[in-house]
Coordinates of N, CA and C in Angstrom, one line a residue:
M1236 N 7.8 28.1 -89.3 CA 6.6 28.2 -88.4 C 6.8 27.2 -87.2
G1237 N 7.1 25.9 -87.6 CA 7.3 24.9 -86.6 C 8.4 25.2 -85.6
F1238 N 9.5 25.7 -86.1 CA 10.6 26.1 -85.3 C 10.1 27.2 -84.3
E1239 N 9.4 28.2 -84.7 CA 8.9 29.3 -83.9 C 8.0 28.7 -82.8
L1240 N 7.1 27.8 -83.2 CA 6.2 27.2 -82.2 C 7.0 26.4 -81.1
T1241 N 8.0 25.7 -81.6 CA 8.8 24.9 -80.6 C 9.6 25.8 -79.7
K1242 N 10.1 26.9 -80.2 CA 10.8 27.9 -79.4 C 9.9 28.5 -78.4
I1243 N 8.7 28.9 -78.8 CA 7.7 29.4 -77.8 C 7.3 28.4 -76.8
W1244 N 7.2 27.1 -77.2 CA 6.9 26.1 -76.2 C 8.0 25.9 -75.1
F1245 N 9.2 25.9 -75.6 CA 10.4 25.8 -74.7 C 10.5 27.0 -73.8
S1246 N 10.2 28.2 -74.4 CA 10.3 29.4 -73.6 C 9.3 29.4 -72.5
E1247 N 8.1 29.0 -72.8 CA 7.1 28.9 -71.7 C 7.5 27.9 -70.6
K1248 N 8.1 26.8 -71.0 CA 8.5 25.8 -70.0 C 9.6 26.4 -69.1
I1249 N 10.5 27.1 -69.7 CA 11.6 27.7 -68.9 C 11.1 28.7 -68.0
K1250 N 10.1 29.5 -68.4 CA 9.5 30.5 -67.6 C 8.9 29.8 -66.3
L1251 N 8.2 28.7 -66.6 CA 7.6 27.9 -65.5 C 8.7 27.4 -64.6
L1252 N 9.8 26.9 -65.1 CA 10.9 26.4 -64.3 C 11.5 27.6 -63.5
Y1253 N 11.6 28.7 -64.0 CA 12.1 29.9 -63.3 C 11.1 30.2 -62.1
L1254 N 9.8 30.2 -62.4 CA 8.9 30.4 -61.3 C 9.0 29.3 -60.2
L1255 N 9.1 28.1 -60.7 CA 9.2 27.0 -59.7 C 10.4 27.1 -58.8
I1256 N 11.6 27.4 -59.4 CA 12.8 27.6 -58.7 C 12.6 28.7 -57.7
S1257 N 12.0 29.8 -58.1 CA 11.8 30.9 -57.2 C 10.9 30.6 -56.0
L1258 N 9.9 29.8 -56.3 CA 9.0 29.4 -55.2 C 9.7 28.4 -54.2
V1259 N 10.6 27.5 -54.7 CA 11.3 26.6 -53.9 C 12.3 27.5 -53.0
L1260 N 12.9 28.5 -53.6 CA 13.9 29.3 -52.9 C 13.2 30.1 -51.8
I1261 N 12.0 30.6 -52.1 CA 11.2 31.3 -51.0 C 11.0 30.4 -49.8
Y1262 N 10.6 29.1 -50.2 CA 10.3 28.1 -49.1 C 11.6 27.8 -48.4
A1263 N 12.7 27.6 -49.1 CA 14.0 27.3 -48.5 C 14.5 28.4 -47.6
E1264 N 14.3 29.7 -48.0 CA 14.7 30.8 -47.2 C 13.9 30.9 -45.9
Y1265 N 12.6 30.6 -46.0 CA 11.8 30.6 -44.9 C 12.2 29.6 -43.8
L1266 N 12.6 28.4 -44.3 CA 13.0 27.3 -43.4 C 14.5 27.5 -43.0
K1267 N 15.2 28.4 -43.7 CA 16.6 28.5 -43.5 C 17.4 27.2 -43.8
D1268 N 16.9 26.5 -44.8 CA 17.5 25.2 -45.2 C 18.7 25.5 -46.1
V1269 N 19.9 25.5 -45.5 CA 21.1 25.8 -46.3 C 21.4 24.8 -47.4
N1270 N 21.2 23.5 -47.1 CA 21.4 22.5 -48.1 C 20.6 22.7 -49.3
L1271 N 19.3 23.0 -49.1 CA 18.4 23.2 -50.2 C 18.7 24.5 -51.0
L1272 N 19.2 25.5 -50.3 CA 19.6 26.7 -50.9 C 20.8 26.5 -51.8
Y1273 N 21.8 25.8 -51.3 CA 23.0 25.5 -52.1 C 22.6 24.6 -53.3
L1274 N 21.6 23.8 -53.2 CA 21.1 23.0 -54.3 C 20.4 23.8 -55.4
V1275 N 19.5 24.7 -55.0 CA 18.6 25.3 -55.9 C 19.0 26.7 -56.3
K1276 N 19.5 27.5 -55.4 CA 19.8 28.9 -55.7 C 20.8 29.1 -56.9
P1277 N 21.8 28.2 -57.1 CA 22.7 28.4 -58.2 C 22.0 28.2 -59.6
L1278 N 20.7 27.7 -59.5 CA 20.0 27.4 -60.8 C 19.2 28.5 -61.3
L1279 N 19.0 29.6 -60.5 CA 18.1 30.6 -60.9 C 18.6 31.5 -62.0
M1280 N 19.8 32.0 -61.9 CA 20.4 32.8 -63.0 C 20.7 32.0 -64.3
P1281 N 21.2 30.8 -64.2 CA 21.3 30.0 -65.4 C 20.0 29.8 -66.2
T1282 N 18.9 29.6 -65.4 CA 17.6 29.4 -66.0 C 17.2 30.7 -66.8
L1283 N 17.4 31.8 -66.2 CA 17.1 33.1 -66.9 C 18.0 33.3 -68.1
F1284 N 19.3 32.9 -67.9 CA 20.2 33.0 -69.0 C 19.8 32.1 -70.2
F1285 N 19.4 30.9 -70.0 CA 18.9 30.0 -71.1 C 17.6 30.6 -71.7
L1286 N 16.7 31.2 -70.9 CA 15.5 31.8 -71.4 C 15.9 32.9 -72.3
Y1287 N 16.9 33.7 -71.9 CA 17.3 34.8 -72.7 C 17.9 34.3 -74.1
L1288 N 18.8 33.3 -74.0 CA 19.4 32.8 -75.2 C 18.4 32.3 -76.2
L1289 N 17.3 31.7 -75.7 CA 16.2 31.1 -76.5 C 15.5 32.2 -77.2
N1290 N 15.5 33.4 -76.7 CA 14.6 34.5 -77.3 C 15.4 35.6 -78.0
V1291 N 16.7 35.4 -78.2 CA 17.4 36.4 -79.0 C 18.3 35.6 -80.0
S1292 N 18.6 36.2 -81.1 CA 19.6 35.6 -82.0 C 21.0 35.8 -81.5
K1293 N 21.9 35.1 -82.1 CA 23.3 35.1 -81.6 C 23.9 36.6 -81.7
K1294 N 23.6 37.3 -82.8 CA 24.2 38.6 -82.9 C 23.5 39.7 -82.0
E1295 N 22.3 39.3 -81.4 CA 21.6 40.3 -80.6 C 22.0 40.1 -79.1
I1296 N 22.8 39.1 -78.8 CA 23.1 38.8 -77.4 C 23.9 40.0 -76.8
S1297 N 23.4 40.5 -75.6 CA 24.1 41.6 -74.9 C 25.1 41.0 -74.0
R1298 N 26.4 41.3 -74.2 CA 27.4 40.9 -73.3 C 27.3 41.4 -71.9
Y1299 N 26.7 42.6 -71.8 CA 26.6 43.3 -70.5 C 25.5 42.6 -69.7
F1300 N 24.4 42.2 -70.4 CA 23.3 41.5 -69.6 C 23.8 40.1 -69.2
V1301 N 24.6 39.4 -70.0 CA 25.2 38.1 -69.7 C 26.1 38.3 -68.5
L1302 N 27.0 39.3 -68.5 CA 27.9 39.6 -67.4 C 27.1 39.9 -66.1
A1303 N 26.0 40.7 -66.3 CA 25.2 41.0 -65.1 C 24.6 39.7 -64.5
L1304 N 24.2 38.8 -65.3 CA 23.6 37.5 -64.8 C 24.8 36.7 -64.2
F1305 N 25.9 36.7 -64.8 CA 27.1 35.9 -64.3 C 27.5 36.4 -62.9
F1306 N 27.7 37.7 -62.7 CA 28.1 38.3 -61.4 C 27.0 38.1 -60.4
M1307 N 25.8 38.2 -60.8 CA 24.7 38.0 -59.8 C 24.6 36.5 -59.4
W1308 N 24.9 35.6 -60.3 CA 25.0 34.2 -60.0 C 26.0 33.9 -58.9
I1309 N 27.2 34.5 -59.0 CA 28.2 34.4 -58.0 C 27.7 35.0 -56.7
A1310 N 27.1 36.2 -56.8 CA 26.7 36.9 -55.6 C 25.6 36.0 -54.9
N1311 N 24.7 35.4 -55.6 CA 23.7 34.6 -55.0 C 24.2 33.4 -54.2
I1312 N 25.3 32.8 -54.7 CA 25.9 31.7 -54.0 C 26.6 32.2 -52.8
C1313 N 27.3 33.4 -52.9 CA 28.0 34.0 -51.7 C 27.0 34.3 -50.6
F1314 N 25.8 34.8 -51.0 CA 24.8 35.3 -50.0 C 24.2 34.1 -49.2
I1315 N 24.4 32.9 -49.7 CA 23.8 31.8 -48.9 C 24.5 31.7 -47.5
S1316 N 25.8 31.9 -47.5 CA 26.5 31.8 -46.3 C 26.3 33.0 -45.4
S1317 N 26.4 32.8 -44.1 CA 26.2 33.9 -43.2 C 27.6 34.5 -42.7
E1318 N 28.7 34.0 -43.3 CA 30.0 34.5 -43.0 C 30.2 35.8 -43.6
K1319 N 30.9 36.7 -42.9 CA 31.1 38.1 -43.4 C 32.0 38.2 -44.6
N1320 N 33.0 37.3 -44.7 CA 33.9 37.3 -45.9 C 33.1 37.0 -47.2
T1321 N 32.3 36.0 -47.1 CA 31.5 35.6 -48.3 C 30.5 36.7 -48.6
M1322 N 29.9 37.3 -47.5 CA 29.0 38.4 -47.7 C 29.6 39.6 -48.5
V1323 N 30.9 39.9 -48.1 CA 31.6 41.0 -48.8 C 31.8 40.6 -50.2
L1324 N 32.2 39.4 -50.5 CA 32.4 38.9 -51.9 C 31.1 39.0 -52.7
G1325 N 30.0 38.7 -52.0 CA 28.7 38.8 -52.6 C 28.3 40.2 -53.0
I1326 N 28.7 41.1 -52.0 CA 28.4 42.6 -52.3 C 29.3 43.1 -53.5
L1327 N 30.5 42.6 -53.5 CA 31.4 43.0 -54.6 C 30.8 42.5 -56.0
N1328 N 30.4 41.3 -56.0 CA 29.8 40.8 -57.3 C 28.5 41.4 -57.6
T1329 N 27.7 41.8 -56.6 CA 26.5 42.6 -56.8 C 26.8 43.9 -57.5
F1330 N 27.9 44.5 -57.0 CA 28.3 45.8 -57.6 C 28.7 45.6 -59.1
L1331 N 29.4 44.6 -59.4 CA 29.8 44.3 -60.8 C 28.6 44.0 -61.6
S1332 N 27.6 43.3 -61.1 CA 26.4 43.1 -61.8 C 25.6 44.3 -62.1
R1333 N 25.5 45.2 -61.1 CA 24.8 46.5 -61.3 C 25.5 47.4 -62.2
L1334 N 26.9 47.3 -62.2 CA 27.7 48.1 -63.1 C 27.4 47.7 -64.5
S1335 N 27.3 46.4 -64.8 CA 27.0 45.9 -66.1 C 25.6 46.3 -66.6
V1336 N 24.7 46.3 -65.6 CA 23.3 46.8 -66.0 C 23.3 48.3 -66.3
L1337 N 24.1 49.1 -65.6 CA 24.1 50.5 -65.8 C 24.7 50.8 -67.2
I1338 N 25.8 50.1 -67.5 CA 26.5 50.2 -68.9 C 25.5 49.8 -70.0
L1339 N 24.8 48.7 -69.7 CA 23.8 48.3 -70.7 C 22.7 49.3 -71.0
I1340 N 22.2 49.9 -69.9 CA 21.1 50.9 -70.1 C 21.7 52.2 -70.8
L1341 N 22.9 52.6 -70.4 CA 23.4 53.8 -71.0 C 23.8 53.6 -72.5
K1342 N 24.1 52.3 -72.9 CA 24.4 52.0 -74.3 C 23.2 51.9 -75.1
C1343 N 22.1 51.4 -74.5 CA 20.9 51.1 -75.3 C 19.9 52.2 -75.2
C1344 N 19.9 53.0 -74.2 CA 18.9 54.1 -74.1 C 19.7 55.4 -74.0
K1345 N 19.0 56.5 -74.5 CA 19.6 57.8 -74.5 C 19.8 58.3 -73.1
P1346 N 21.0 58.6 -72.7 CA 21.3 59.1 -71.3 C 20.5 60.4 -71.0
P1347 N 19.9 60.5 -69.8 CA 19.1 61.6 -69.5 C 19.9 62.9 -69.3
K1348 N 19.3 64.0 -69.4 CA 20.0 65.3 -69.1 C 20.2 65.5 -67.6
T1349 N 21.1 66.4 -67.3 CA 21.5 66.5 -65.9 C 20.4 66.8 -64.9
L1350 N 19.5 67.7 -65.2 CA 18.5 68.1 -64.2 C 17.5 66.9 -63.9
P1351 N 17.0 66.2 -64.9 CA 16.1 65.1 -64.7 C 16.9 64.0 -63.9
F1352 N 18.1 63.8 -64.2 CA 18.9 62.8 -63.6 C 19.1 63.1 -62.1
I1353 N 19.4 64.3 -61.8 CA 19.6 64.8 -60.4 C 18.3 64.6 -59.6
I1354 N 17.2 65.0 -60.2 CA 15.9 64.8 -59.5 C 15.6 63.3 -59.3
G1355 N 16.0 62.5 -60.3 CA 15.7 61.1 -60.2 C 16.5 60.4 -59.1
T1356 N 17.6 61.0 -58.8 CA 18.4 60.3 -57.7 C 17.9 60.6 -56.3
F1357 N 17.1 61.6 -56.1 CA 16.6 62.0 -54.8 C 16.1 60.8 -53.9
P1358 N 15.1 60.0 -54.5 CA 14.5 58.9 -53.6 C 15.6 57.9 -53.2
F1359 N 16.5 57.6 -54.2 CA 17.5 56.6 -53.9 C 18.6 57.1 -52.9
V1360 N 18.8 58.4 -53.0 CA 19.8 59.0 -52.0 C 19.2 58.9 -50.6
I1361 N 17.9 59.2 -50.5 CA 17.2 59.2 -49.2 C 17.3 57.8 -48.6
I1362 N 16.9 56.8 -49.4 CA 17.0 55.4 -49.0 C 18.4 55.0 -48.6
F1363 N 19.4 55.3 -49.4 CA 20.7 55.0 -49.1 C 21.2 55.6 -47.8
I1364 N 20.9 56.9 -47.6 CA 21.4 57.5 -46.3 C 20.7 56.9 -45.1
T1365 N 19.4 56.5 -45.3 CA 18.7 55.9 -44.2 C 19.4 54.5 -43.8
V1366 N 19.7 53.7 -44.8 CA 20.3 52.4 -44.6 C 21.7 52.6 -44.0
L1367 N 22.4 53.5 -44.5 CA 23.8 53.7 -44.0 C 23.8 54.2 -42.6
G1368 N 22.8 55.1 -42.3 CA 22.7 55.6 -40.9 C 22.4 54.4 -39.9
L1369 N 21.6 53.5 -40.4 CA 21.2 52.4 -39.5 C 22.3 51.4 -39.3
L1370 N 23.1 51.2 -40.4 CA 24.1 50.1 -40.4 C 25.5 50.5 -40.2
N1371 N 25.8 51.8 -40.2 CA 27.2 52.3 -40.3 C 28.1 51.7 -39.3
D1372 N 27.7 51.5 -38.0 CA 28.5 51.0 -37.0 C 28.7 49.5 -37.0
K1373 N 27.9 48.8 -37.9 CA 28.0 47.3 -37.9 C 28.5 46.7 -39.2
L1374 N 28.9 47.6 -40.1 CA 29.3 47.1 -41.4 C 30.8 46.6 -41.4
G1375 N 31.6 47.2 -40.6 CA 33.0 46.8 -40.5 C 33.7 46.9 -41.9
D1376 N 34.4 45.8 -42.3 CA 35.1 45.8 -43.5 C 34.2 45.9 -44.8
A1377 N 32.9 45.7 -44.6 CA 32.0 45.8 -45.8 C 31.6 47.2 -46.1
F1378 N 32.0 48.2 -45.2 CA 31.5 49.5 -45.3 C 31.7 50.1 -46.7
Y1379 N 33.0 50.0 -47.2 CA 33.3 50.6 -48.5 C 32.6 49.9 -49.7
F1380 N 32.4 48.6 -49.6 CA 31.7 47.9 -50.6 C 30.2 48.3 -50.6
V1381 N 29.7 48.4 -49.4 CA 28.3 48.9 -49.3 C 28.1 50.3 -49.9
L1382 N 29.1 51.2 -49.6 CA 29.1 52.5 -50.0 C 29.2 52.6 -51.6
L1383 N 30.1 51.8 -52.2 CA 30.2 51.8 -53.6 C 28.9 51.2 -54.3
N1384 N 28.3 50.2 -53.7 CA 27.0 49.7 -54.2 C 26.0 50.7 -54.1
G1385 N 25.9 51.4 -52.9 CA 24.9 52.5 -52.8 C 25.0 53.6 -53.8
L1386 N 26.2 54.0 -54.1 CA 26.5 55.1 -55.1 C 26.0 54.6 -56.4
L1387 N 26.3 53.3 -56.7 CA 26.0 52.8 -58.0 C 24.4 52.7 -58.2
V1388 N 23.8 52.2 -57.1 CA 22.3 52.2 -57.1 C 21.7 53.5 -57.3
I1389 N 22.3 54.6 -56.7 CA 21.8 55.9 -56.8 C 21.9 56.4 -58.3
L1390 N 23.1 56.1 -58.9 CA 23.3 56.4 -60.4 C 22.3 55.6 -61.2
L1391 N 22.1 54.3 -61.0 CA 21.2 53.5 -61.7 C 19.8 54.0 -61.6
G1392 N 19.4 54.3 -60.3 CA 18.1 54.7 -60.0 C 17.8 56.1 -60.7
G1393 N 18.8 57.0 -60.6 CA 18.6 58.3 -61.2 C 18.4 58.2 -62.7
V1394 N 19.2 57.4 -63.4 CA 19.0 57.2 -64.8 C 17.7 56.5 -65.2
A1395 N 17.3 55.5 -64.4 CA 16.0 54.8 -64.7 C 14.8 55.7 -64.5
L1396 N 14.8 56.5 -63.4 CA 13.7 57.4 -63.1 C 13.6 58.5 -64.0
A1397 N 14.8 59.1 -64.4 CA 14.8 60.2 -65.3 C 14.3 59.7 -66.7
N1398 N 14.8 58.6 -67.2 CA 14.3 58.1 -68.5 C 12.8 57.8 -68.5
Y1399 N 12.3 57.3 -67.3 CA 10.9 57.0 -67.2 C 10.0 58.3 -67.4
F1400 N 10.5 59.4 -66.7 CA 9.8 60.6 -66.8 C 9.8 61.2 -68.2
I1401 N 11.0 61.1 -68.8 CA 11.2 61.6 -70.2 C 10.3 60.8 -71.2
A1402 N 10.4 59.5 -71.1 CA 9.7 58.7 -72.1 C 9.1 57.5 -71.3
T1403 N 7.8 57.5 -71.1 CA 7.1 56.4 -70.3 C 6.8 55.3 -71.3
N1404 N 7.7 54.5 -71.7 CA 7.5 53.4 -72.6 C 7.7 52.1 -71.8
R1405 N 7.6 51.0 -72.5 CA 7.7 49.7 -71.9 C 9.0 49.4 -71.4
I1406 N 10.1 49.8 -72.1 CA 11.5 49.5 -71.7 C 11.8 50.2 -70.4
N1407 N 11.5 51.5 -70.4 CA 11.8 52.4 -69.2 C 11.0 51.9 -68.0
T1408 N 9.7 51.5 -68.2 CA 8.9 51.0 -67.1 C 9.5 49.8 -66.5
Y1409 N 9.9 48.8 -67.3 CA 10.5 47.6 -66.8 C 11.8 47.9 -66.0
V1410 N 12.6 48.7 -66.6 CA 13.9 49.1 -65.9 C 13.6 49.7 -64.6
L1411 N 12.7 50.7 -64.6 CA 12.5 51.5 -63.3 C 11.9 50.6 -62.2
I1412 N 10.9 49.7 -62.6 CA 10.3 48.8 -61.6 C 11.4 47.9 -61.1
S1413 N 12.2 47.4 -62.0 CA 13.3 46.4 -61.6 C 14.3 47.1 -60.6
V1414 N 14.7 48.3 -60.9 CA 15.6 49.0 -60.1 C 15.0 49.3 -58.7
I1415 N 13.8 49.7 -58.7 CA 13.1 50.0 -57.4 C 13.0 48.7 -56.6
L1416 N 12.7 47.6 -57.2 CA 12.6 46.3 -56.5 C 14.0 45.9 -56.0
F1417 N 15.0 46.0 -56.8 CA 16.3 45.7 -56.4 C 16.8 46.5 -55.2
T1418 N 16.4 47.8 -55.2 CA 16.8 48.7 -54.1 C 16.1 48.2 -52.8
F1419 N 14.8 48.0 -52.9 CA 14.0 47.5 -51.7 C 14.6 46.2 -51.2
M1420 N 14.9 45.3 -52.1 CA 15.4 44.0 -51.7 C 16.7 44.1 -51.0
R1421 N 17.6 44.9 -51.5 CA 18.9 45.1 -50.8 C 18.7 45.8 -49.5
F1422 N 17.8 46.6 -49.4 CA 17.5 47.2 -48.1 C 17.0 46.2 -47.0
I1423 N 16.2 45.3 -47.5 CA 15.7 44.2 -46.6 C 16.9 43.3 -46.2
V1424 N 17.7 42.9 -47.2 CA 18.8 42.0 -46.9 C 19.8 42.6 -45.9
A1425 N 20.1 43.9 -46.1 CA 21.0 44.6 -45.3 C 20.5 44.7 -43.8
I1426 N 19.2 45.0 -43.7 CA 18.6 45.1 -42.4 C 18.6 43.8 -41.7
D1427 N 18.3 42.7 -42.5 CA 18.3 41.4 -41.9 C 19.7 40.9 -41.5
F1428 N 20.7 41.2 -42.2 CA 22.0 40.7 -41.9 C 22.7 41.5 -40.8
Y1429 N 22.5 42.8 -40.9 CA 23.3 43.7 -40.0 C 22.5 44.3 -38.8
Y1430 N 21.2 44.4 -38.9 CA 20.5 45.2 -37.9 C 19.4 44.3 -37.2
L1431 N 18.4 43.9 -37.9 CA 17.3 43.1 -37.2 C 16.9 42.0 -38.1
S1432 N 17.0 40.8 -37.6 CA 16.7 39.6 -38.4 C 15.3 39.0 -38.1
L1433 N 14.4 39.0 -39.0 CA 13.1 38.4 -38.9 C 12.9 37.3 -39.9
P1434 N 12.2 36.2 -39.5 CA 12.1 35.0 -40.4 C 11.5 35.3 -41.8
I1435 N 10.7 36.4 -41.8 CA 10.0 36.7 -43.1 C 10.8 37.5 -44.0
F1436 N 11.9 38.1 -43.6 CA 12.7 39.0 -44.4 C 13.3 38.3 -45.6
R1437 N 14.0 37.2 -45.4 CA 14.7 36.5 -46.5 C 13.7 36.0 -47.6
P1438 N 12.6 35.4 -47.2 CA 11.6 35.0 -48.2 C 11.1 36.1 -49.0
I1439 N 10.8 37.3 -48.4 CA 10.3 38.4 -49.1 C 11.4 38.9 -50.1
A1440 N 12.7 38.9 -49.6 CA 13.8 39.4 -50.4 C 14.0 38.6 -51.7
I1441 N 13.9 37.2 -51.5 CA 14.1 36.4 -52.7 C 12.9 36.5 -53.7
A1442 N 11.7 36.7 -53.1 CA 10.6 36.9 -54.0 C 10.7 38.2 -54.8
I1443 N 11.1 39.3 -54.2 CA 11.4 40.5 -54.8 C 12.5 40.4 -55.9
F1444 N 13.5 39.7 -55.5 CA 14.7 39.5 -56.4 C 14.3 38.8 -57.6
S1445 N 13.5 37.7 -57.5 CA 13.1 36.9 -58.7 C 12.3 37.8 -59.6
V1446 N 11.4 38.6 -59.1 CA 10.6 39.4 -60.0 C 11.4 40.5 -60.6
A1447 N 12.3 41.1 -59.9 CA 13.2 42.2 -60.4 C 14.1 41.7 -61.5
Q1448 N 14.7 40.5 -61.3 CA 15.5 39.9 -62.4 C 14.7 39.6 -63.6
Y1449 N 13.5 39.1 -63.5 CA 12.7 38.8 -64.6 C 12.3 40.1 -65.4
L1450 N 12.0 41.1 -64.6 CA 11.6 42.4 -65.3 C 12.8 43.0 -66.0
L1451 N 14.0 42.8 -65.5 CA 15.2 43.3 -66.2 C 15.4 42.5 -67.5
Y1452 N 15.2 41.2 -67.4 CA 15.2 40.3 -68.6 C 14.2 40.8 -69.7
M1453 N 13.0 41.2 -69.2 CA 11.9 41.7 -70.1 C 12.4 43.0 -70.7
A1454 N 13.0 43.8 -70.0 CA 13.5 45.1 -70.5 C 14.5 44.9 -71.6
V1455 N 15.4 43.9 -71.4 CA 16.5 43.6 -72.4 C 15.8 43.0 -73.7
I1456 N 14.8 42.1 -73.5 CA 14.1 41.6 -74.6 C 13.4 42.7 -75.4
S1457 N 12.8 43.6 -74.7 CA 12.1 44.7 -75.3 C 13.0 45.6 -76.1
I1458 N 14.2 45.8 -75.5 CA 15.2 46.6 -76.3 C 15.6 45.9 -77.6
N1459 N 15.7 44.6 -77.6 CA 16.0 43.9 -78.8 C 14.8 44.0 -79.8
Q1460 N 13.6 43.9 -79.3 CA 12.4 44.0 -80.2 C 12.3 45.3 -80.8
E1461 N 12.6 46.4 -80.0 CA 12.6 47.7 -80.6 C 13.6 47.9 -81.6
K1462 N 14.8 47.4 -81.4 CA 15.9 47.5 -82.5 C 15.4 46.8 -83.8
Q1463 N 14.8 45.6 -83.6 CA 14.3 44.9 -84.8 C 13.3 45.7 -85.6
L1464 N 12.3 46.3 -84.8 CA 11.3 47.2 -85.5 C 11.9 48.3 -86.2
N1465 N 12.9 49.0 -85.6 CA 13.6 50.1 -86.2 C 14.3 49.7 -87.4
N1466 N 15.0 48.5 -87.4 CA 15.7 48.0 -88.5 C 14.8 47.7 -89.7
N1467 N 13.6 47.1 -89.3 CA 12.6 46.7 -90.3 C 12.0 48.0 -91.0
A1468 N 11.8 49.0 -90.2 CA 11.3 50.2 -90.7 C 12.3 50.9 -91.6
S1469 N 13.5 50.8 -91.2 CA 14.6 51.4 -92.1 C 14.7 50.7 -93.4
A1470 N 14.6 49.4 -93.3 CA 14.7 48.6 -94.6 C 13.5 48.9 -95.5
V1471 N 12.3 49.1 -95.0 CA 11.1 49.4 -95.8 C 11.2 50.7 -96.4
S1472 N 11.7 51.7 -95.7 CA 11.8 53.1 -96.2 C 13.0 53.2 -97.2

C-alpha cells in the first residue's frame, strides 16, 4: 500500500511538471526565445516517458509508444530551428512517430472494416488537400515528406474515427481526440512556417501538442488497464 501511495504521489508531481514545462514552452514560443526553447523543449517528451514508466510494469511497456515518444523528441528539437533542412528532419521524425502510433493502435485495437475506415478518412483527406493546396508551391524539398506525413495522418485518422464510431469507449475517445488535435496542430505549424506567420500560431500549436501527447499517453495507459481487467476476469473464470 505504501509503495502504491508513493507511486501515485510521484505520478502527480510528474504530471504537474509536464504541465509546467508546457506552460513555459507556450511562453517561450510567444516570445520566440530560442535559447529558452532549446533548454526546455527537449524535456517535454522525457517527462511523459518517465510518467509512463511509473504507471506501467516492465512487461507492459509498449515499444511502439516509447518509439513514438523518442521520434517526437527528436522532431521537437528539430522544429526549434527555422532552417529548412532541420525542418525536413523534423517532418521525417514526425512521420516515424506517427507510424509507431499507427502500429500501436492496430496491434492493440481491432482494425476497422473497410467502409467505416474509408468514411473515417474523409475529414482528414479534406484537411490535407486544403493544406497541400495552400503550401504546394512553397514546400520545395519538403514536399514528399509532407505528402508521406499527410497520407499517414489520413490512415491514422481513418482508423481512429472508424474505431470511435464502432465502439465509443474511453480508449477510442482518447485516440480520436489526440489525432484530431495533432492534425490541427500540424496544420497551424505548416501555415506558420510556409504561408502566413502570426505571433499567436506557435503558442497555440505547442498548447495543442502538449494536450494531444498527454491524451495519447492516457490512451496507452487505458489499453494497459483494459488488458489487466481482461486477464483478471480470465483468471477468475
